[in-house]
Amino acid sequence: QVQLQESGPGLVKPSQTLSLTCTVSGGSISSGDYYWSWIRQPPGKGLEWIGYIYYSGSTYYNPSLKSRVTISVDTSKNQFSLKLSSVTAADTAVYYCARESDYWGQGTLVTVSS
Amino acid sequence: EIVMTQSPATLSVSPGERATLSCRASQSVSSNLAWYQQKPGQAPRLLIYGASTRATGIPARFSGSGSGTEFTLTISSLQSEDFAVYYCQQYNNWLHTFGQGTKLEIK
């Protein structure tokens, strides 16, 4: 059973960079032609797709966030990561990592506040 | 960007009755559409992929249909645990997009 777990700071100051890591267990991030995604959900609102990465390193980003987003993969640690720069209060959300559509992490709340 | 529009925003249905949720795409997404269920404080749960294929462990009362731009999620006989928010998502191209969600509430 594949499991995903997000980790990272729960509080980030405005203008700084949000950094999250997703650790995959129960399967190798390098096996299969899967993509590994980040999705976020502001409090009380809907889901927003951020982007995804293949284990080869190919990435695809939401154009609305593209200038601020970087997704990377570390196959040796079976992890992939999200960096979102120049954050504002509008980036406050629960951030989820997922393997394609089927396996999701539990989510982690990141609050942007001074 | 493909815009996904779900209707209605809120649907009130009694337990045991049938619920029909709609999702429309601004351009064709073929059958590259998924449905998710989300309960408060939980991650979304995949129900349907490929527009009509139930994910592993999903009860048969959940069914999906449609292709192109018009899609439907039907829950044949609502159970108490089915009251939640439902999202559709297209993955036809590299830019995946979600609908805004339909809240299914108890009537």
Short mmCIF file of C-alpha atoms in Angstrom, two decimals:
data_model
loop_
_atom_site.label_atom_id
_atom_site.label_comp_id
_atom_site.label_asym_id
_atom_site.label_seq_id
_atom_site.Cartn_x
_atom_site.Cartn_y
_atom_site.Cartn_z
CA GLN A 1 0.00 0.00 0.00
CA VAL A 2 1.53 3.28 -1.11
CA GLN A 3 1.50 6.02 1.52
CA LEU A 4 2.48 9.66 1.24
CA GLN A 5 3.33 12.07 4.05
CA GLU A 6 3.84 15.81 3.77
CA SER A 7 6.30 17.59 6.06
CA GLY A 8 7.55 21.12 6.50
CA PRO A 9 6.99 24.35 8.42
CA GLY A 10 3.43 25.20 9.30
CA LEU A 11 4.13 28.93 9.41
CA VAL A 12 5.93 30.98 6.77
CA LYS A 13 6.50 34.73 6.74
CA PRO A 14 5.29 36.85 3.83
CA SER A 15 7.82 37.20 0.97
CA GLN A 16 9.67 34.08 2.11
CA THR A 17 9.79 30.66 0.43
CA LEU A 18 7.45 27.85 1.41
CA SER A 19 9.18 24.46 1.35
CA LEU A 20 7.45 21.12 1.73
CA THR A 21 8.58 17.53 1.28
CA CYS A 22 6.50 14.48 0.50
CA THR A 23 7.89 11.14 1.63
CA VAL A 24 6.62 8.08 -0.22
CA SER A 25 6.50 4.68 1.45
CA GLY A 26 5.23 1.30 0.32
CA GLY A 27 6.57 1.76 -3.17
CA SER A 28 9.43 3.29 -5.10
CA ILE A 29 9.03 6.74 -6.57
CA SER A 30 11.13 5.50 -9.49
CA SER A 31 8.96 2.54 -10.41
CA GLY A 32 6.24 2.86 -12.97
CA ASP A 33 5.41 5.79 -15.14
CA TYR A 34 3.62 7.74 -12.43
CA TYR A 35 3.55 11.46 -11.89
CA TRP A 36 3.77 12.94 -8.42
CA SER A 37 1.62 15.97 -7.68
CA TRP A 38 1.13 18.88 -5.36
CA ILE A 39 -2.38 20.25 -4.81
CA ARG A 40 -3.54 22.89 -2.35
CA GLN A 41 -6.80 23.96 -0.74
CA PRO A 42 -7.27 27.37 0.92
CA PRO A 43 -9.39 27.20 4.07
CA GLY A 44 -13.04 26.70 3.17
CA LYS A 45 -12.34 26.69 -0.57
CA GLY A 46 -11.83 24.25 -3.42
CA LEU A 47 -8.84 22.34 -4.73
CA GLU A 48 -6.11 23.96 -6.82
CA TRP A 49 -3.63 21.90 -8.84
CA ILE A 50 -0.09 23.23 -8.35
CA GLY A 51 1.93 20.91 -10.55
CA TYR A 52 3.59 17.54 -10.90
CA ILE A 53 6.84 15.78 -11.62
CA TYR A 54 7.89 12.48 -13.12
CA TYR A 55 10.75 10.56 -11.49
CA SER A 56 12.80 11.45 -14.56
CA GLY A 57 12.55 15.07 -13.47
CA SER A 58 10.08 16.38 -16.05
CA THR A 59 7.83 18.99 -14.48
CA TYR A 60 4.51 20.67 -15.26
CA TYR A 61 3.25 23.69 -13.37
CA ASN A 62 0.00 25.62 -13.07
CA PRO A 63 0.62 28.75 -15.17
CA SER A 64 -0.86 30.92 -12.43
CA LEU A 65 1.95 29.82 -10.10
CA LYS A 66 4.68 28.90 -12.56
CA SER A 67 6.95 31.86 -11.88
CA ARG A 68 7.09 30.97 -8.16
CA VAL A 69 6.96 27.16 -8.10
CA THR A 70 9.65 24.52 -8.21
CA ILE A 71 8.95 20.81 -7.80
CA SER A 72 11.88 18.43 -7.50
CA VAL A 73 12.44 14.74 -6.84
CA ASP A 74 15.02 12.87 -4.79
CA THR A 75 14.82 9.23 -5.80
CA SER A 76 17.50 8.20 -3.28
CA LYS A 77 15.25 9.34 -0.43
CA ASN A 78 11.99 8.39 -2.15
CA GLN A 79 10.80 11.96 -1.77
CA PHE A 80 9.62 14.85 -3.85
CA SER A 81 9.46 18.48 -2.83
CA LEU A 82 7.66 21.76 -3.38
CA LYS A 83 9.10 25.24 -3.17
CA LEU A 84 6.86 28.29 -3.54
CA SER A 85 8.62 31.63 -3.42
CA SER A 86 7.46 35.14 -2.50
CA VAL A 87 4.48 33.88 -0.54
CA THR A 88 1.58 36.04 0.57
CA ALA A 89 -1.47 35.42 2.74
CA ALA A 90 -3.22 34.10 -0.38
CA ASP A 91 -0.89 31.09 -0.28
CA THR A 92 -2.28 30.00 3.09
CA ALA A 93 -3.74 26.55 2.44
CA VAL A 94 -3.66 22.86 3.18
CA TYR A 95 -1.04 21.42 0.85
CA TYR A 96 -1.45 17.85 -0.38
CA CYS A 97 0.95 15.60 -2.20
CA ALA A 98 -0.42 12.77 -4.33
CA ARG A 99 0.52 10.01 -6.70
CA GLU A 100 -1.52 10.80 -9.77
CA SER A 101 -5.15 10.58 -8.67
CA ASP A 102 -5.19 7.56 -6.44
CA TYR A 103 -2.95 8.02 -3.40
CA TRP A 104 -2.93 11.22 -1.37
CA GLY A 105 -1.15 12.42 1.72
CA GLN A 106 -3.20 13.64 4.66
CA GLY A 107 -2.31 17.25 3.92
CA THR A 108 -0.45 19.88 5.89
CA LEU A 109 -1.68 23.36 6.73
CA VAL A 110 0.71 26.14 5.86
CA THR A 111 -0.12 29.59 7.16
CA VAL A 112 1.55 32.69 5.74
CA SER A 113 1.73 35.33 8.42
CA SER A 114 4.23 37.63 10.05
CA GLU B 1 -6.79 26.39 -19.55
CA ILE B 2 -9.78 24.04 -19.45
CA VAL B 3 -12.41 25.34 -17.03
CA MET B 4 -14.47 22.76 -15.16
CA THR B 5 -17.91 23.84 -13.97
CA GLN B 6 -19.86 21.75 -11.47
CA SER B 7 -23.56 21.98 -10.78
CA PRO B 8 -25.36 22.45 -8.56
CA ALA B 9 -23.15 24.11 -5.95
CA THR B 10 -25.24 22.47 -3.22
CA LEU B 11 -27.52 19.47 -3.55
CA SER B 12 -29.96 18.46 -0.81
CA VAL B 13 -31.07 14.83 -0.95
CA SER B 14 -32.65 12.44 1.53
CA PRO B 15 -30.88 9.22 2.56
CA GLY B 16 -31.85 6.34 0.32
CA GLU B 17 -32.58 8.60 -2.63
CA ARG B 18 -30.56 9.06 -5.80
CA ALA B 19 -28.13 11.95 -6.29
CA THR B 20 -26.95 13.24 -9.66
CA LEU B 21 -24.00 15.62 -9.85
CA SER B 22 -22.86 17.32 -13.05
CA CYS B 23 -19.52 18.50 -14.35
CA ARG B 24 -18.98 20.40 -17.59
CA ALA B 25 -15.67 21.09 -19.33
CA SER B 26 -15.05 24.23 -21.38
CA GLN B 27 -13.57 22.02 -24.12
CA SER B 28 -13.38 18.31 -24.72
CA VAL B 29 -11.39 16.28 -22.21
CA SER B 30 -12.28 12.95 -23.85
CA SER B 31 -12.74 10.50 -20.96
CA ASN B 32 -9.88 11.92 -18.91
CA LEU B 33 -11.99 12.87 -15.93
CA ALA B 34 -11.92 11.88 -12.27
CA TRP B 35 -14.36 12.34 -9.42
CA TYR B 36 -13.32 12.76 -5.79
CA GLN B 37 -15.16 12.77 -2.48
CA GLN B 38 -13.91 14.97 0.34
CA LYS B 39 -15.10 14.96 3.93
CA PRO B 40 -14.20 17.67 6.45
CA GLY B 41 -10.61 17.44 7.63
CA GLN B 42 -9.75 14.67 5.16
CA ALA B 43 -7.87 14.43 1.91
CA PRO B 44 -9.89 13.89 -1.25
CA ARG B 45 -10.66 10.26 -2.04
CA LEU B 46 -10.65 9.03 -5.63
CA LEU B 47 -14.03 7.59 -6.62
CA ILE B 48 -14.01 7.43 -10.41
CA TYR B 49 -11.32 7.75 -13.08
CA GLY B 50 -11.54 7.52 -16.84
CA ALA B 51 -15.00 9.09 -16.45
CA SER B 52 -16.64 5.77 -15.56
CA THR B 53 -14.22 3.36 -13.87
CA ARG B 54 -14.65 2.94 -10.12
CA ALA B 55 -11.47 3.13 -8.10
CA THR B 56 -10.45 0.24 -5.88
CA GLY B 57 -12.83 -0.32 -3.00
CA ILE B 58 -15.49 2.14 -4.17
CA PRO B 59 -19.04 0.81 -3.69
CA ALA B 60 -21.12 0.01 -6.75
CA ARG B 61 -23.69 2.68 -5.82
CA PHE B 62 -21.21 5.22 -7.24
CA SER B 63 -21.20 5.46 -11.03
CA GLY B 64 -19.76 7.89 -13.52
CA SER B 65 -20.75 8.61 -17.09
CA GLY B 66 -20.09 10.99 -19.93
CA SER B 67 -17.33 11.97 -22.31
CA GLY B 68 -16.18 15.05 -24.14
CA THR B 69 -17.57 17.98 -22.17
CA GLU B 70 -20.47 16.61 -20.13
CA PHE B 71 -20.06 14.28 -17.17
CA THR B 72 -22.25 12.92 -14.41
CA LEU B 73 -21.63 11.27 -11.07
CA THR B 74 -24.59 9.27 -9.80
CA ILE B 75 -24.99 7.88 -6.31
CA SER B 76 -27.84 5.41 -6.55
CA SER B 77 -29.00 5.17 -2.94
CA LEU B 78 -27.47 7.67 -0.58
CA GLN B 79 -25.94 6.41 2.63
CA SER B 80 -25.17 8.65 5.60
CA GLU B 81 -21.45 8.46 4.85
CA ASP B 82 -21.95 9.84 1.33
CA PHE B 83 -22.76 13.37 2.45
CA ALA B 84 -19.62 15.29 1.54
CA VAL B 85 -18.15 17.60 -1.10
CA TYR B 86 -17.51 16.14 -4.55
CA TYR B 87 -14.98 17.44 -7.06
CA CYS B 88 -14.37 16.62 -10.69
CA GLN B 89 -10.92 16.97 -12.23
CA GLN B 90 -9.80 16.79 -15.84
CA TYR B 91 -6.39 15.43 -16.76
CA ASN B 92 -6.69 15.49 -20.52
CA ASN B 93 -3.67 17.71 -20.95
CA TRP B 94 -0.72 18.56 -18.79
CA LEU B 95 -2.62 21.39 -17.09
CA HIS B 96 -4.94 19.57 -14.74
CA THR B 97 -7.93 21.50 -13.41
CA PHE B 98 -10.60 20.92 -10.77
CA GLY B 99 -14.22 21.94 -10.66
CA GLN B 100 -15.31 24.16 -7.78
CA GLY B 101 -17.13 21.33 -6.02
CA THR B 102 -20.67 20.25 -5.21
CA LYS B 103 -21.70 19.96 -1.58
CA LEU B 104 -24.06 17.05 -1.04
CA GLU B 105 -26.10 17.66 2.07
CA ILE B 106 -28.81 15.81 3.93
CA LYS B 107 -32.34 16.96 3.16
#
